[in-house]
Structure formats: structure tokens, C-alpha cells
Short mmCIF file of C-alpha atoms in Angstrom, two decimals:
data_model
loop_
_atom_site.label_atom_id
_atom_site.label_comp_id
_atom_site.label_asym_id
_atom_site.label_seq_id
_atom_site.Cartn_x
_atom_site.Cartn_y
_atom_site.Cartn_z
CA MET U 1 11.16 17.12 -2.76
CA LEU U 2 9.27 14.28 -5.15
CA GLN U 3 5.78 14.92 -3.48
CA LEU U 4 5.61 18.00 -5.69
CA LYS U 5 2.62 19.41 -3.92
CA THR U 6 2.21 22.76 -5.37
CA ALA U 7 2.25 21.80 -9.13
CA GLY U 8 0.53 18.74 -7.97
CA TYR U 9 -2.18 20.78 -6.51
CA ILE U 10 -2.58 22.82 -9.57
CA ALA U 11 -2.64 20.18 -11.47
CA ILE U 12 -5.79 18.09 -9.92
CA LYS U 13 -7.57 21.49 -10.44
CA ASN U 14 -6.90 21.56 -13.97
CA LEU U 15 -8.25 18.15 -14.50
CA ARG U 16 -11.41 18.26 -12.29
CA ASN U 17 -12.37 21.23 -14.63
CA HIS U 18 -11.18 19.51 -17.53
CA LEU U 19 -12.48 16.12 -17.30
CA GLY U 20 -15.00 16.51 -14.75
CA LEU U 21 -15.78 16.61 -11.27
CA THR U 22 -16.25 12.89 -10.73
CA PRO U 23 -14.76 10.39 -13.54
CA GLU U 24 -17.66 7.71 -14.70
CA TRP U 25 -17.19 4.10 -14.49
CA GLN U 26 -19.82 0.81 -14.36
CA THR U 27 -17.78 -2.16 -13.63
CA GLN U 28 -14.26 -3.08 -12.00
CA GLU U 29 -12.78 -3.00 -15.49
CA GLU U 30 -14.26 0.25 -16.56
CA LEU U 31 -12.53 1.68 -13.21
CA GLU U 32 -9.24 0.08 -13.52
CA THR U 33 -9.35 1.62 -16.96
CA VAL U 34 -10.50 5.04 -15.79
CA THR U 35 -8.11 5.27 -12.97
CA ASP U 36 -4.90 4.66 -14.79
CA ARG U 37 -6.05 7.24 -17.22
CA TYR U 38 -6.87 9.67 -14.83
CA HIS U 39 -3.31 8.88 -13.57
CA LYS U 40 -1.73 9.51 -16.48
CA ALA U 41 -3.51 12.77 -17.01
CA PHE U 42 -2.53 14.06 -13.72
CA LEU U 43 1.51 13.42 -14.20
CA ASP U 44 1.53 14.93 -17.48
CA GLU U 45 -0.42 18.07 -16.30
CA ARG U 46 1.78 18.19 -13.43
CA PHE U 47 4.38 18.45 -15.75
CA GLU U 48 3.02 21.23 -18.06
CA VAL U 49 1.80 22.86 -14.77
CA SER U 50 5.67 22.27 -13.85
CA LYS U 51 6.69 24.27 -16.74
CA THR U 52 4.96 27.08 -16.44
CA LEU U 53 6.06 27.56 -12.66
CA GLY U 54 10.01 26.88 -13.75
CA GLY U 55 12.73 27.40 -12.35
CA LEU U 56 13.02 24.32 -9.11
CA PHE U 57 9.69 23.34 -9.55
CA LEU U 58 10.40 22.17 -12.91
CA ALA U 59 14.39 20.60 -11.97
CA HIS U 60 11.94 18.58 -9.23
CA GLU U 61 9.61 17.26 -11.78
CA LEU U 62 12.26 16.60 -14.23
CA ILE U 63 13.85 14.55 -11.34
CA ASP U 64 10.92 12.67 -10.34
CA ARG U 65 10.10 11.95 -14.17
CA SER U 66 14.00 10.52 -15.12
CA ILE U 67 13.65 7.90 -11.56
CA ARG U 68 9.96 7.14 -12.02
CA THR U 69 9.65 3.35 -13.27
CA GLY U 70 6.85 0.61 -13.71
CA GLU U 71 9.57 -1.86 -13.93
CA GLN U 72 8.65 -4.96 -11.80
CA GLU U 73 10.47 -6.10 -8.38
CA ARG U 74 12.78 -9.62 -8.82
CA MET U 75 10.67 -10.89 -6.14
CA ASP U 76 7.58 -10.32 -8.48
CA ASP U 77 9.19 -12.52 -10.74
CA PRO U 78 7.05 -15.36 -12.01
CA SER U 79 10.21 -17.30 -12.97
CA LEU U 80 11.25 -17.20 -9.58
CA THR U 81 11.85 -20.40 -7.89
CA ALA U 82 9.96 -20.82 -4.34
CA ALA U 83 13.15 -20.97 -2.58
CA GLU U 84 14.37 -17.61 -4.10
CA LYS U 85 11.05 -15.79 -3.69
CA LEU U 86 11.36 -17.23 0.26
CA LYS U 87 14.62 -15.74 0.64
CA LEU U 88 13.90 -12.41 -0.76
CA ILE U 89 10.99 -12.04 1.43
CA LYS U 90 12.75 -13.43 4.79
CA ALA U 91 15.58 -10.46 3.95
CA LEU U 92 12.70 -8.40 3.60
CA ASP U 93 11.14 -8.99 7.05
CA ASN U 94 14.37 -8.86 8.48
CA MET U 95 14.71 -5.72 7.19
CA ASN U 96 11.73 -4.61 8.76
CA ASN U 97 12.73 -5.88 12.22
CA MET U 98 15.80 -4.14 11.89
CA MET U 99 14.20 -0.77 11.62
CA SER U 100 11.42 -1.64 14.24
CA LEU U 101 9.11 -1.09 11.50
CA TYR U 102 6.32 -3.08 12.66
CA PRO U 103 5.91 -1.19 16.03
CA GLN U 104 5.49 1.97 13.92
CA TYR U 105 2.72 0.07 12.00
CA ILE U 106 1.07 -1.10 14.64
CA SER U 107 0.66 2.43 16.40
CA ILE U 108 -0.40 3.70 13.27
CA ILE U 109 -3.31 1.51 12.77
CA GLU U 110 -3.93 0.92 16.99
CA PRO U 111 -6.92 3.75 17.00
CA SER U 112 -8.79 2.21 14.15
CA ILE U 113 -8.73 -1.16 15.89
CA ARG U 114 -9.84 0.61 19.28
CA LYS U 115 -12.48 2.62 17.45
CA ILE U 116 -14.00 -0.50 15.82
CA ALA U 117 -13.63 -2.60 18.84
CA ARG U 118 -15.72 -0.04 20.75
CA GLU U 119 -18.14 0.31 18.49
CA LYS U 120 -18.74 -3.41 17.82
CA LYS U 121 -18.06 -4.27 21.32
CA ARG U 122 -15.94 -7.17 20.05
CA PRO U 123 -12.12 -7.42 18.41
CA ALA U 124 -11.78 -5.72 15.50
CA ARG U 125 -10.97 -8.06 12.58
CA ILE U 126 -8.29 -7.15 10.46
CA LEU U 127 -7.85 -8.88 6.48
CA GLU U 128 -3.93 -8.06 5.47
CA LEU U 129 -3.48 -8.09 1.46
CA ALA U 130 -0.21 -8.87 -0.25
CA SER U 131 1.20 -10.22 3.42
CA GLY U 132 4.50 -11.38 1.76
CA SER U 133 6.14 -13.15 4.81
CA GLY U 134 3.75 -12.37 7.05
CA GLY U 135 5.68 -10.27 8.99
CA PHE U 136 3.27 -7.32 10.38
CA ALA U 137 0.25 -10.06 10.70
CA LEU U 138 2.49 -12.15 12.86
CA ALA U 139 3.35 -8.81 14.72
CA ILE U 140 0.00 -7.43 15.44
CA ALA U 141 -1.04 -11.11 16.42
CA ALA U 142 1.84 -11.25 18.98
CA GLN U 143 0.86 -7.54 19.98
CA ALA U 144 -2.72 -9.14 20.81
CA LYS U 145 -1.41 -12.40 22.43
CA GLN U 146 0.91 -10.25 24.95
CA SER U 147 -1.28 -7.21 25.70
CA SER U 148 -4.89 -6.18 25.30
CA LEU U 149 -5.03 -4.73 21.97
CA PRO U 150 -8.88 -5.69 20.82
CA VAL U 151 -7.83 -7.64 17.32
CA GLU U 152 -7.83 -10.59 15.09
CA ILE U 153 -5.95 -10.86 12.14
CA THR U 154 -6.29 -12.72 8.71
CA GLY U 155 -2.91 -12.48 6.51
CA SER U 156 -2.90 -13.38 3.08
CA ASP U 157 -1.00 -13.55 -0.60
CA ILE U 158 -1.32 -14.29 -4.13
CA VAL U 159 1.82 -16.64 -3.48
CA GLU U 160 1.04 -20.18 -2.12
CA GLU U 161 4.39 -20.51 -0.88
CA TYR U 162 4.50 -17.31 0.74
CA VAL U 163 1.03 -18.39 2.67
CA GLU U 164 2.32 -21.72 3.61
CA TYR U 165 5.39 -20.18 4.95
CA SER U 166 3.61 -17.65 7.14
CA ASN U 167 1.21 -20.41 8.22
CA ARG U 168 4.41 -22.17 9.53
CA ALA U 169 5.64 -19.49 11.46
CA ALA U 170 2.34 -18.57 13.25
CA GLU U 171 1.94 -22.09 13.98
CA GLU U 172 5.47 -22.09 15.52
CA GLN U 173 5.02 -19.09 17.24
CA ASN U 174 1.96 -20.45 18.76
CA LEU U 175 0.46 -16.78 17.52
CA PRO U 176 -3.66 -16.23 16.89
CA VAL U 177 -3.07 -15.64 13.12
CA ARG U 178 -3.78 -17.39 9.85
CA PHE U 179 -3.07 -17.15 6.61
CA LYS U 180 -5.13 -17.78 3.00
CA THR U 181 -4.38 -17.37 -0.44
CA ILE U 182 -6.04 -14.40 -1.91
CA ASN U 183 -5.85 -12.49 -5.09
CA ALA U 184 -5.19 -8.92 -3.49
CA PHE U 185 -7.68 -7.15 -6.32
CA GLU U 186 -10.28 -9.84 -6.90
CA LEU U 187 -11.74 -10.23 -3.52
CA ASP U 188 -15.02 -12.14 -4.74
CA ALA U 189 -14.09 -14.79 -2.63
CA LEU U 190 -14.25 -12.98 1.01
CA ASP U 191 -17.27 -13.34 2.82
CA THR U 192 -19.14 -10.24 3.24
CA CYS U 193 -18.72 -8.20 6.48
CA SER U 194 -15.86 -10.85 7.29
CA CYS U 195 -13.40 -8.23 8.24
CA ASP U 196 -13.49 -4.16 9.65
CA ILE U 197 -9.91 -3.54 7.81
CA ILE U 198 -8.33 -3.95 4.96
CA LEU U 199 -5.29 -3.43 5.04
CA ILE U 200 -2.25 -3.53 2.60
CA SER U 201 1.14 -2.49 4.16
CA GLN U 202 4.62 -2.03 2.16
CA SER U 203 2.77 -3.03 -0.81
CA LEU U 204 0.60 -0.60 -2.48
CA HIS U 205 3.66 -0.01 -5.25
CA HIS U 206 3.17 -3.16 -6.55
CA PHE U 207 -0.13 -2.53 -7.75
CA THR U 208 -0.92 -0.10 -10.76
CA PRO U 209 -3.28 2.93 -10.05
CA GLY U 210 -6.55 0.81 -11.46
CA GLN U 211 -5.72 -2.04 -9.54
CA LEU U 212 -5.43 -0.13 -6.20
CA ALA U 213 -8.67 1.64 -7.07
CA ARG U 214 -10.56 -2.15 -7.27
CA ILE U 215 -9.08 -3.25 -4.40
CA ILE U 216 -10.45 0.22 -2.28
CA VAL U 217 -14.17 -0.38 -3.72
CA GLN U 218 -14.37 -3.92 -3.43
CA SER U 219 -13.46 -3.48 0.39
CA ARG U 220 -16.27 -1.02 0.51
CA LEU U 221 -17.97 -3.44 -1.14
CA HIS U 222 -17.50 -6.47 1.04
CA GLY U 223 -18.55 -4.69 4.29
CA ALA U 224 -14.94 -2.99 5.56
CA ALA U 225 -15.36 -0.11 7.65
CA GLU U 226 -12.30 1.10 6.64
CA PHE U 227 -9.44 0.92 4.04
CA LEU U 228 -6.12 1.22 5.43
CA GLY U 229 -2.63 1.48 3.13
CA LEU U 230 0.57 2.15 4.73
CA ASP U 231 3.54 2.71 1.92
CA GLY U 232 7.42 4.14 1.87
CA HIS U 233 6.98 8.20 1.49
CA ARG U 234 7.94 9.11 -1.90
CA GLY U 235 11.25 11.38 -2.10
CA THR U 236 14.91 11.03 -2.12
CA ASP U 237 15.74 9.78 1.23
CA LEU U 238 14.16 6.78 0.90
CA LEU U 239 15.33 6.51 -2.56
CA ALA U 240 18.63 6.51 -1.36
CA GLY U 241 17.88 4.59 1.95
CA VAL U 242 15.87 1.87 1.20
CA PRO U 243 18.63 -0.02 -1.22
CA LEU U 244 21.13 1.26 1.58
CA VAL U 245 19.51 -0.75 3.99
CA ALA U 246 18.50 -3.73 1.64
CA MET U 247 22.07 -3.78 0.94
CA LEU U 248 23.08 -5.04 4.58
CA GLN U 249 21.24 -8.17 4.12
CA GLY U 250 24.05 -9.14 1.16
CA ILE U 251 21.50 -10.34 -1.48
CA SER U 252 22.02 -7.94 -4.54
CA ALA U 253 18.48 -8.71 -5.75
CA LEU U 254 17.28 -7.75 -2.58
CA THR U 255 19.14 -4.33 -3.01
CA LEU U 256 18.16 -3.63 -6.59
CA ASP U 257 14.57 -4.53 -5.48
CA GLY U 258 14.77 -1.97 -2.63
CA TYR U 259 15.71 0.80 -5.45
CA THR U 260 12.90 -0.30 -7.60
CA SER U 261 10.40 0.21 -5.02
CA ALA U 262 11.48 3.69 -3.82
CA ARG U 263 11.07 4.41 -7.59
CA LYS U 264 7.43 3.28 -7.32
CA PHE U 265 6.30 4.47 -4.36
CA TYR U 266 3.49 6.71 -4.91
CA SER U 267 3.02 10.52 -3.63
CA GLU U 268 0.37 11.96 -1.22
CA LEU U 269 -1.54 13.13 -3.88
CA GLU U 270 -1.34 10.32 -6.57
CA LEU U 271 -2.82 8.16 -3.75
CA ASP U 272 -5.07 11.41 -3.18
CA LEU U 273 -6.47 11.02 -6.73
CA ILE U 274 -6.29 7.23 -6.78
CA ALA U 275 -9.04 7.06 -3.82
CA TRP U 276 -11.06 10.09 -4.97
CA ILE U 277 -11.61 8.05 -8.11
CA ALA U 278 -12.33 4.98 -6.35
CA THR U 279 -14.97 6.64 -3.72
CA GLY U 280 -16.29 9.78 -5.75
CA SER U 281 -15.79 11.66 -2.32
CA LYS U 282 -13.09 13.24 -0.28
CA GLN U 283 -13.45 11.63 3.43
CA HIS U 284 -10.23 10.15 3.13
CA ARG U 285 -6.85 11.05 4.50
CA THR U 286 -3.22 10.62 3.58
CA GLU U 287 -0.84 11.49 6.09
CA PHE U 288 3.20 11.54 6.45
CA SER U 289 4.51 9.33 9.09
CA TRP U 290 7.86 9.07 8.50
CA PRO U 291 8.96 7.24 6.43
CA LEU U 292 5.81 6.16 5.50
CA THR U 293 2.95 7.62 3.71
CA VAL U 294 -0.63 6.32 5.22
CA LEU U 295 -3.83 6.55 3.00
CA SER U 296 -7.14 5.59 5.37
CA ILE U 297 -10.53 5.71 3.48
CA PRO U 298 -13.53 5.16 5.91
CA PHE U 299 -16.50 3.76 4.61
CA SER U 300 -18.66 4.24 7.41
#
């Protein structure tokens, strides 16, 4: 209902006709600005198209506009203490385990892992950005340890308390994974070609369109073979479902964060637009694997 593909496709076509086939940028800062501008222009144009189409098209557009927000999640509030942040991300990890999301995530990225491992004749190297509690990276490491999954995983986050917590968890569980403090859209500290896949799971909506575009471009510049982004699928089902499941954790701030996140999830066409601006091509894919949207961008 909130994907709005009919009006969205028309809006993208109109944008390309009016603003040019390929947005121009020279620096990372210009890329961020251009992407944010195009994203806003896309939403505005989609609104105009929906008004022309009328009926349910306009009704769905109005619903989308009424719930869309740029509000920050509570867990991203810099005024929170380390203990409060850890409480929230641990509860989020519990949610993911309760819904058995990590096995689904692994099944989605496994084809890329095995393809790269075959081509390079070594385990595929993954860097996960914005890992939070590190739950997904820990799950991949556990799978690699227990089975023949040919992968080496490194997790990261900008919050040092998350990194310390995740490294302790990896040590306690004796898992082959390490976590680093990395700003997701400033990857200059990375060694070129140190990773094959740069991955963001459940955190795409925490970044602005311009920031996502920068992450995609920097992933390519640092020698990654692929960028993979997994996040909640924008729709009324998750708008109700995410806060409902979060409520079961008994933390009011997490329930509110769940609702805020569901309001911020990108539609498939929004991610398509961001990837197109960042790469200048249409080699990427956006796919729906309930309850997720998957963005895959191969660089080679």
C-alpha cells in the first residue's frame, strides 16, 4: 500500500526528463546534497502524479505523506547514557531472535557469499556497518563456525559502547568475528579491498538518502564487490507490526522507536533512485522478501 509504484514509476520518468538522465556531482558533499534534492523532488513529483491519477492513488499518497517522518529514533539520541543505549539494542536483538530474522538474513546473503568465495578461492569478507548489538554479525560468525559457510565477518558501529559490548559477546561465545568503531558514511579509515561485501542490515532508514548514496559510493571506492542493504519493507503491515512486536519487550522507548522506524522505511523505488544516483547505472536490484526490502548493488 505504501510502495506507491504506479505513481512512483511515472514520477521517476518525469524527473529524468526534467532534471536530466544522470545527476552530476564531483565531491562526496555534492553527492549527498544532490541525492537529498532528487529524493525530495521525487516525493513531490509523485504527489503531483497521484493528484492527477486521483482516487485510491491519491488516498494512498496522502496516507504515506501523513505518516512519513524524519524524526530521530530514541536509540540515536546522543543524550542517552551508554546503559540506556545498550538496553535498547539488546531488546532489539531479542526482537530479531524472537522473529527468527537472522536465519532469513543469512539465507538472503548466502548466494553472494558463495559466489565471491568461488571466484576468489577464499572465504568472502563482509564488513557490516551500523551493527548495533552485533546480533547479525554474531549469527553469521556462528553459522560459519558450525557449517561450511565460507565467510569472514567484521562488524562495526559509530557508538563505542556497542562495539565493546559486541566484542565481549563474540569473546564469550568464542565466535570468529571482531567489531570496530567506524562511521558508516566516512569510510576513509578502511583498507582498500579489505572486504568483498559491505552490508547494512536493519539500519538503512537511520541514514538520509544522501548519506546512503555516500556509503554506496565509498563501498565501491574501497574495492568492495557488492553493497547489500536489508531493511524493513515500507507498508501498513510493518507500520502496525513493528511497534506491536517491540511492545512485547516491555520498553516504551523501544515501542516508540519501532513505530518511528516503520514510518521511516524507504520504499523500493526510493532505494532504486538512491542507488541510481550513486552509481549512475541500473545494475542494482531491489527485491521484496517479507518483511524485508533488499537492495543489492554489484560493483564487478
